[in-house]
Amino acid sequence: MSDEVSRFGVVEPEALPDDLRERIGAIAGKSGFVPNIFRALGHRPAELRAFLDYHDALMDKSDGLTKAERELVVVATSGANHCTYCVVAHGAILRVRTKDPELADRVSSNPWQVELDERGRAIVDLALALAHDSAAFGEAELADAREAGLTDDEIWDVGAITALFAMSNRLAHLTALRPNPEFFLMGRLPR
């Protein structure tokens, strides 16, 4: 097994343009480490910047879906897409946000059957319908989500998060991106 973080190498934060170095530094300051995705995308600064901008626009919103529900979408679809990096990294964030050390593992291993409350189930089902067979996605899935109480803005967010992480999952596969070891224990043990 290789210790390589990415098939395409990495760029350390100090070698990034000033704006990205500051953004990544703020993230590292909160988490205590630099997530490998930023090191792997660092050799393409314009793409890293665009990725961060869209990620933040979707994941840092304070209205609609909760931050935990947003992470639920990422973990469910990343599990369905077999993306180890995103399951491990966002599973850690989901554990922290929900204070549930088991939920991320249950969701990522079988998002189709995991027991969730009605709203969580509707969110995951909507995300999986779009992630699994987007060409077949249609009015029936929208009607089910609305019947479960999701607003059109929340439905849009589920879809946009699913789409962003479909891209992220594929970049992680392309690069053979290795999760940071720090992610594995986050949210599992009391601080």
PDB file of C-alpha atoms in Angstrom:
ATOM      1  CA  MET A   1       0.000   0.000   0.000  1.00  0.00           C
ATOM      2  CA  SER A   2       1.374   3.373  -1.001  1.00  0.00           C
ATOM      3  CA  ASP A   3       1.758   6.259   1.447  1.00  0.00           C
ATOM      4  CA  GLU A   4       1.156   8.644  -1.438  1.00  0.00           C
ATOM      5  CA  VAL A   5      -1.591  11.212  -0.772  1.00  0.00           C
ATOM      6  CA  SER A   6      -2.419  11.708  -4.469  1.00  0.00           C
ATOM      7  CA  ARG A   7      -1.347  10.176  -7.760  1.00  0.00           C
ATOM      8  CA  PHE A   8      -0.623  13.691  -8.986  1.00  0.00           C
ATOM      9  CA  GLY A   9       1.367  14.917  -6.006  1.00  0.00           C
ATOM     10  CA  VAL A  10       0.431  17.673  -3.615  1.00  0.00           C
ATOM     11  CA  VAL A  11       1.112  21.340  -3.048  1.00  0.00           C
ATOM     12  CA  GLU A  12       1.672  22.423   0.526  1.00  0.00           C
ATOM     13  CA  PRO A  13      -0.227  25.517   1.713  1.00  0.00           C
ATOM     14  CA  GLU A  14       2.872  27.712   1.865  1.00  0.00           C
ATOM     15  CA  ALA A  15       3.267  27.278  -1.910  1.00  0.00           C
ATOM     16  CA  LEU A  16      -0.318  28.371  -2.693  1.00  0.00           C
ATOM     17  CA  PRO A  17      -1.325  31.863  -3.837  1.00  0.00           C
ATOM     18  CA  ASP A  18      -1.931  34.216  -0.897  1.00  0.00           C
ATOM     19  CA  ASP A  19      -5.747  34.041  -0.961  1.00  0.00           C
ATOM     20  CA  LEU A  20      -5.772  30.241  -0.976  1.00  0.00           C
ATOM     21  CA  ARG A  21      -3.058  30.017   1.667  1.00  0.00           C
ATOM     22  CA  GLU A  22      -5.246  32.180   3.924  1.00  0.00           C
ATOM     23  CA  ARG A  23      -8.399  30.151   3.267  1.00  0.00           C
ATOM     24  CA  ILE A  24      -6.678  26.817   3.789  1.00  0.00           C
ATOM     25  CA  GLY A  25      -4.891  28.200   6.843  1.00  0.00           C
ATOM     26  CA  ALA A  26      -8.233  29.128   8.400  1.00  0.00           C
ATOM     27  CA  ILE A  27      -9.523  25.587   7.807  1.00  0.00           C
ATOM     28  CA  ALA A  28      -6.331  24.079   9.248  1.00  0.00           C
ATOM     29  CA  GLY A  29      -6.629  26.400  12.232  1.00  0.00           C
ATOM     30  CA  LYS A  30     -10.091  25.025  13.037  1.00  0.00           C
ATOM     31  CA  SER A  31      -9.332  21.355  12.404  1.00  0.00           C
ATOM     32  CA  GLY A  32      -5.689  21.205  13.430  1.00  0.00           C
ATOM     33  CA  PHE A  33      -4.534  19.855  10.035  1.00  0.00           C
ATOM     34  CA  VAL A  34      -4.740  20.535   6.292  1.00  0.00           C
ATOM     35  CA  PRO A  35      -7.259  18.196   4.643  1.00  0.00           C
ATOM     36  CA  ASN A  36      -5.545  16.314   1.834  1.00  0.00           C
ATOM     37  CA  ILE A  37      -8.112  17.397  -0.763  1.00  0.00           C
ATOM     38  CA  PHE A  38      -6.722  20.934  -0.593  1.00  0.00           C
ATOM     39  CA  ARG A  39      -3.149  19.714  -0.933  1.00  0.00           C
ATOM     40  CA  ALA A  40      -4.147  17.545  -3.915  1.00  0.00           C
ATOM     41  CA  LEU A  41      -6.051  20.319  -5.710  1.00  0.00           C
ATOM     42  CA  GLY A  42      -3.370  22.891  -4.882  1.00  0.00           C
ATOM     43  CA  HIS A  43      -1.500  22.418  -8.140  1.00  0.00           C
ATOM     44  CA  ARG A  44      -4.592  23.776  -9.943  1.00  0.00           C
ATOM     45  CA  PRO A  45      -5.257  26.989  -7.941  1.00  0.00           C
ATOM     46  CA  ALA A  46      -8.116  28.257 -10.106  1.00  0.00           C
ATOM     47  CA  GLU A  47      -9.931  24.934  -9.706  1.00  0.00           C
ATOM     48  CA  LEU A  48      -9.246  24.813  -5.961  1.00  0.00           C
ATOM     49  CA  ARG A  49     -10.611  28.347  -5.621  1.00  0.00           C
ATOM     50  CA  ALA A  50     -13.766  27.449  -7.599  1.00  0.00           C
ATOM     51  CA  PHE A  51     -14.216  24.244  -5.601  1.00  0.00           C
ATOM     52  CA  LEU A  52     -13.933  26.124  -2.303  1.00  0.00           C
ATOM     53  CA  ASP A  53     -16.317  28.850  -3.459  1.00  0.00           C
ATOM     54  CA  TYR A  54     -19.030  26.404  -4.508  1.00  0.00           C
ATOM     55  CA  HIS A  55     -18.463  24.192  -1.479  1.00  0.00           C
ATOM     56  CA  ASP A  56     -18.817  27.154   0.873  1.00  0.00           C
ATOM     57  CA  ALA A  57     -21.884  28.507  -0.967  1.00  0.00           C
ATOM     58  CA  LEU A  58     -23.647  25.170  -0.451  1.00  0.00           C
ATOM     59  CA  MET A  59     -22.294  23.856   2.826  1.00  0.00           C
ATOM     60  CA  ASP A  60     -22.030  27.025   4.922  1.00  0.00           C
ATOM     61  CA  LYS A  61     -25.596  28.314   4.435  1.00  0.00           C
ATOM     62  CA  SER A  62     -27.516  29.012   7.605  1.00  0.00           C
ATOM     63  CA  ASP A  63     -31.031  28.621   6.193  1.00  0.00           C
ATOM     64  CA  GLY A  64     -32.878  25.539   4.965  1.00  0.00           C
ATOM     65  CA  LEU A  65     -31.083  22.276   5.567  1.00  0.00           C
ATOM     66  CA  THR A  66     -29.078  22.077   8.762  1.00  0.00           C
ATOM     67  CA  LYS A  67     -25.320  21.700   8.478  1.00  0.00           C
ATOM     68  CA  ALA A  68     -25.709  18.107   9.679  1.00  0.00           C
ATOM     69  CA  GLU A  69     -28.320  17.417   6.966  1.00  0.00           C
ATOM     70  CA  ARG A  70     -25.930  18.816   4.359  1.00  0.00           C
ATOM     71  CA  GLU A  71     -23.229  16.423   5.569  1.00  0.00           C
ATOM     72  CA  LEU A  72     -25.780  13.592   5.542  1.00  0.00           C
ATOM     73  CA  VAL A  73     -26.200  14.163   1.785  1.00  0.00           C
ATOM     74  CA  VAL A  74     -22.425  14.065   1.274  1.00  0.00           C
ATOM     75  CA  VAL A  75     -21.919  10.878   3.284  1.00  0.00           C
ATOM     76  CA  ALA A  76     -24.871   9.045   1.702  1.00  0.00           C
ATOM     77  CA  THR A  77     -23.948   9.898  -1.886  1.00  0.00           C
ATOM     78  CA  SER A  78     -20.219   9.387  -1.311  1.00  0.00           C
ATOM     79  CA  GLY A  79     -21.007   5.969   0.142  1.00  0.00           C
ATOM     80  CA  ALA A  80     -23.142   5.160  -2.903  1.00  0.00           C
ATOM     81  CA  ASN A  81     -20.268   6.354  -5.120  1.00  0.00           C
ATOM     82  CA  HIS A  82     -17.697   4.307  -3.155  1.00  0.00           C
ATOM     83  CA  CYS A  83     -15.570   7.360  -2.398  1.00  0.00           C
ATOM     84  CA  THR A  84     -13.394   6.494   0.560  1.00  0.00           C
ATOM     85  CA  TYR A  85     -11.914   9.980   0.946  1.00  0.00           C
ATOM     86  CA  CYS A  86     -15.272  11.760   1.114  1.00  0.00           C
ATOM     87  CA  VAL A  87     -16.874   9.086   3.313  1.00  0.00           C
ATOM     88  CA  VAL A  88     -14.021   9.337   5.810  1.00  0.00           C
ATOM     89  CA  ALA A  89     -13.646  13.136   5.746  1.00  0.00           C
ATOM     90  CA  HIS A  90     -17.336  14.036   5.709  1.00  0.00           C
ATOM     91  CA  GLY A  91     -18.228  11.120   7.948  1.00  0.00           C
ATOM     92  CA  ALA A  92     -16.015  12.787  10.549  1.00  0.00           C
ATOM     93  CA  ILE A  93     -17.830  16.095  10.080  1.00  0.00           C
ATOM     94  CA  LEU A  94     -21.223  14.346  10.276  1.00  0.00           C
ATOM     95  CA  ARG A  95     -20.182  12.658  13.542  1.00  0.00           C
ATOM     96  CA  VAL A  96     -19.126  16.009  14.980  1.00  0.00           C
ATOM     97  CA  ARG A  97     -22.268  17.823  13.805  1.00  0.00           C
ATOM     98  CA  THR A  98     -24.687  15.134  15.047  1.00  0.00           C
ATOM     99  CA  LYS A  99     -22.681  14.059  18.104  1.00  0.00           C
ATOM    100  CA  ASP A 100     -23.482  10.515  16.965  1.00  0.00           C
ATOM    101  CA  PRO A 101     -20.367   8.319  16.621  1.00  0.00           C
ATOM    102  CA  GLU A 102     -22.206   5.642  14.582  1.00  0.00           C
ATOM    103  CA  LEU A 103     -24.485   7.446  12.124  1.00  0.00           C
ATOM    104  CA  ALA A 104     -21.877   8.169   9.435  1.00  0.00           C
ATOM    105  CA  ASP A 105     -20.773   4.528   9.305  1.00  0.00           C
ATOM    106  CA  ARG A 106     -24.361   3.306   9.030  1.00  0.00           C
ATOM    107  CA  VAL A 107     -25.215   5.840   6.325  1.00  0.00           C
ATOM    108  CA  SER A 108     -22.098   5.311   4.233  1.00  0.00           C
ATOM    109  CA  SER A 109     -22.217   1.510   4.310  1.00  0.00           C
ATOM    110  CA  ASN A 110     -25.850   1.237   3.168  1.00  0.00           C
ATOM    111  CA  PRO A 111     -27.562   4.584   2.580  1.00  0.00           C
ATOM    112  CA  TRP A 112     -30.561   2.854   0.982  1.00  0.00           C
ATOM    113  CA  GLN A 113     -31.512   0.932   4.139  1.00  0.00           C
ATOM    114  CA  VAL A 114     -30.156   2.958   7.061  1.00  0.00           C
ATOM    115  CA  GLU A 115     -32.805   3.872   9.619  1.00  0.00           C
ATOM    116  CA  LEU A 116     -33.397   7.626   9.705  1.00  0.00           C
ATOM    117  CA  ASP A 117     -36.217   9.889  10.812  1.00  0.00           C
ATOM    118  CA  GLU A 118     -38.753  10.812   8.106  1.00  0.00           C
ATOM    119  CA  ARG A 119     -36.977  14.029   7.095  1.00  0.00           C
ATOM    120  CA  GLY A 120     -33.534  12.405   7.004  1.00  0.00           C
ATOM    121  CA  ARG A 121     -34.892   9.494   4.973  1.00  0.00           C
ATOM    122  CA  ALA A 122     -36.476  11.915   2.470  1.00  0.00           C
ATOM    123  CA  ILE A 123     -33.214  13.844   2.123  1.00  0.00           C
ATOM    124  CA  VAL A 124     -31.150  10.695   1.580  1.00  0.00           C
ATOM    125  CA  ASP A 125     -33.671   9.152  -0.813  1.00  0.00           C
ATOM    126  CA  LEU A 126     -33.745  12.333  -2.911  1.00  0.00           C
ATOM    127  CA  ALA A 127     -29.946  12.523  -3.002  1.00  0.00           C
ATOM    128  CA  LEU A 128     -29.600   8.835  -3.890  1.00  0.00           C
ATOM    129  CA  ALA A 129     -32.178   9.098  -6.687  1.00  0.00           C
ATOM    130  CA  LEU A 130     -30.135  11.857  -8.282  1.00  0.00           C
ATOM    131  CA  ALA A 131     -26.763  10.236  -7.567  1.00  0.00           C
ATOM    132  CA  HIS A 132     -27.692   6.723  -8.675  1.00  0.00           C
ATOM    133  CA  ASP A 133     -29.567   7.344 -11.926  1.00  0.00           C
ATOM    134  CA  SER A 134     -29.814  11.051 -12.677  1.00  0.00           C
ATOM    135  CA  ALA A 135     -31.328  10.453 -16.124  1.00  0.00           C
ATOM    136  CA  ALA A 136     -34.350   8.773 -14.497  1.00  0.00           C
ATOM    137  CA  PHE A 137     -34.773  11.521 -11.881  1.00  0.00           C
ATOM    138  CA  GLY A 138     -38.093  13.304 -12.176  1.00  0.00           C
ATOM    139  CA  GLU A 139     -41.384  14.493 -10.779  1.00  0.00           C
ATOM    140  CA  ALA A 140     -42.001  11.415  -8.618  1.00  0.00           C
ATOM    141  CA  GLU A 141     -38.827  12.040  -6.600  1.00  0.00           C
ATOM    142  CA  LEU A 142     -39.689  15.724  -6.225  1.00  0.00           C
ATOM    143  CA  ALA A 143     -43.235  14.882  -5.101  1.00  0.00           C
ATOM    144  CA  ASP A 144     -41.921  12.452  -2.473  1.00  0.00           C
ATOM    145  CA  ALA A 145     -39.522  15.059  -1.119  1.00  0.00           C
ATOM    146  CA  ARG A 146     -42.229  17.730  -0.984  1.00  0.00           C
ATOM    147  CA  GLU A 147     -44.629  15.299   0.701  1.00  0.00           C
ATOM    148  CA  ALA A 148     -41.987  14.717   3.383  1.00  0.00           C
ATOM    149  CA  GLY A 149     -41.896  18.469   3.993  1.00  0.00           C
ATOM    150  CA  LEU A 150     -38.823  19.576   2.067  1.00  0.00           C
ATOM    151  CA  THR A 151     -39.089  23.015   0.512  1.00  0.00           C
ATOM    152  CA  ASP A 152     -38.032  23.697  -3.052  1.00  0.00           C
ATOM    153  CA  ASP A 153     -34.937  25.528  -1.760  1.00  0.00           C
ATOM    154  CA  GLU A 154     -34.025  22.501   0.368  1.00  0.00           C
ATOM    155  CA  ILE A 155     -34.602  20.188  -2.603  1.00  0.00           C
ATOM    156  CA  TRP A 156     -32.316  22.388  -4.698  1.00  0.00           C
ATOM    157  CA  ASP A 157     -29.648  22.234  -1.990  1.00  0.00           C
ATOM    158  CA  VAL A 158     -29.856  18.431  -1.803  1.00  0.00           C
ATOM    159  CA  GLY A 159     -29.446  18.283  -5.581  1.00  0.00           C
ATOM    160  CA  ALA A 160     -26.620  20.817  -5.748  1.00  0.00           C
ATOM    161  CA  ILE A 161     -24.711  19.130  -2.895  1.00  0.00           C
ATOM    162  CA  THR A 162     -25.208  15.760  -4.589  1.00  0.00           C
ATOM    163  CA  ALA A 163     -23.855  17.186  -7.851  1.00  0.00           C
ATOM    164  CA  LEU A 164     -20.852  18.899  -6.256  1.00  0.00           C
ATOM    165  CA  PHE A 165     -19.861  15.755  -4.419  1.00  0.00           C
ATOM    166  CA  ALA A 166     -20.344  13.585  -7.508  1.00  0.00           C
ATOM    167  CA  MET A 167     -17.562  15.726  -8.952  1.00  0.00           C
ATOM    168  CA  SER A 168     -15.559  15.587  -5.741  1.00  0.00           C
ATOM    169  CA  ASN A 169     -15.946  11.793  -5.546  1.00  0.00           C
ATOM    170  CA  ARG A 170     -14.641  11.427  -9.063  1.00  0.00           C
ATOM    171  CA  LEU A 171     -11.682  13.725  -8.411  1.00  0.00           C
ATOM    172  CA  ALA A 172     -10.867  11.642  -5.356  1.00  0.00           C
ATOM    173  CA  HIS A 173     -10.996   8.489  -7.494  1.00  0.00           C
ATOM    174  CA  LEU A 174      -8.860  10.094 -10.222  1.00  0.00           C
ATOM    175  CA  THR A 175      -6.203  11.129  -7.727  1.00  0.00           C
ATOM    176  CA  ALA A 176      -6.470   8.041  -5.474  1.00  0.00           C
ATOM    177  CA  LEU A 177      -6.823  10.559  -2.675  1.00  0.00           C
ATOM    178  CA  ARG A 178      -5.868   9.258   0.743  1.00  0.00           C
ATOM    179  CA  PRO A 179      -7.836  10.493   3.780  1.00  0.00           C
ATOM    180  CA  ASN A 180      -5.926  12.256   6.534  1.00  0.00           C
ATOM    181  CA  PRO A 181      -5.438   9.941   9.532  1.00  0.00           C
ATOM    182  CA  GLU A 182      -6.934  12.633  11.795  1.00  0.00           C
ATOM    183  CA  PHE A 183     -10.365  12.172  10.221  1.00  0.00           C
ATOM    184  CA  PHE A 184     -10.764   8.587  11.423  1.00  0.00           C
ATOM    185  CA  LEU A 185     -11.133   9.435  15.120  1.00  0.00           C
ATOM    186  CA  MET A 186     -12.957  12.753  14.825  1.00  0.00           C
ATOM    187  CA  GLY A 187     -16.342  12.624  16.517  1.00  0.00           C
ATOM    188  CA  ARG A 188     -15.826   9.093  17.841  1.00  0.00           C
ATOM    189  CA  LEU A 189     -14.161   9.859  21.156  1.00  0.00           C
ATOM    190  CA  PRO A 190     -15.137  12.522  23.684  1.00  0.00           C
ATOM    191  CA  ARG A 191     -12.950  15.627  23.499  1.00  0.00           C
TER     192      ARG A 191
END
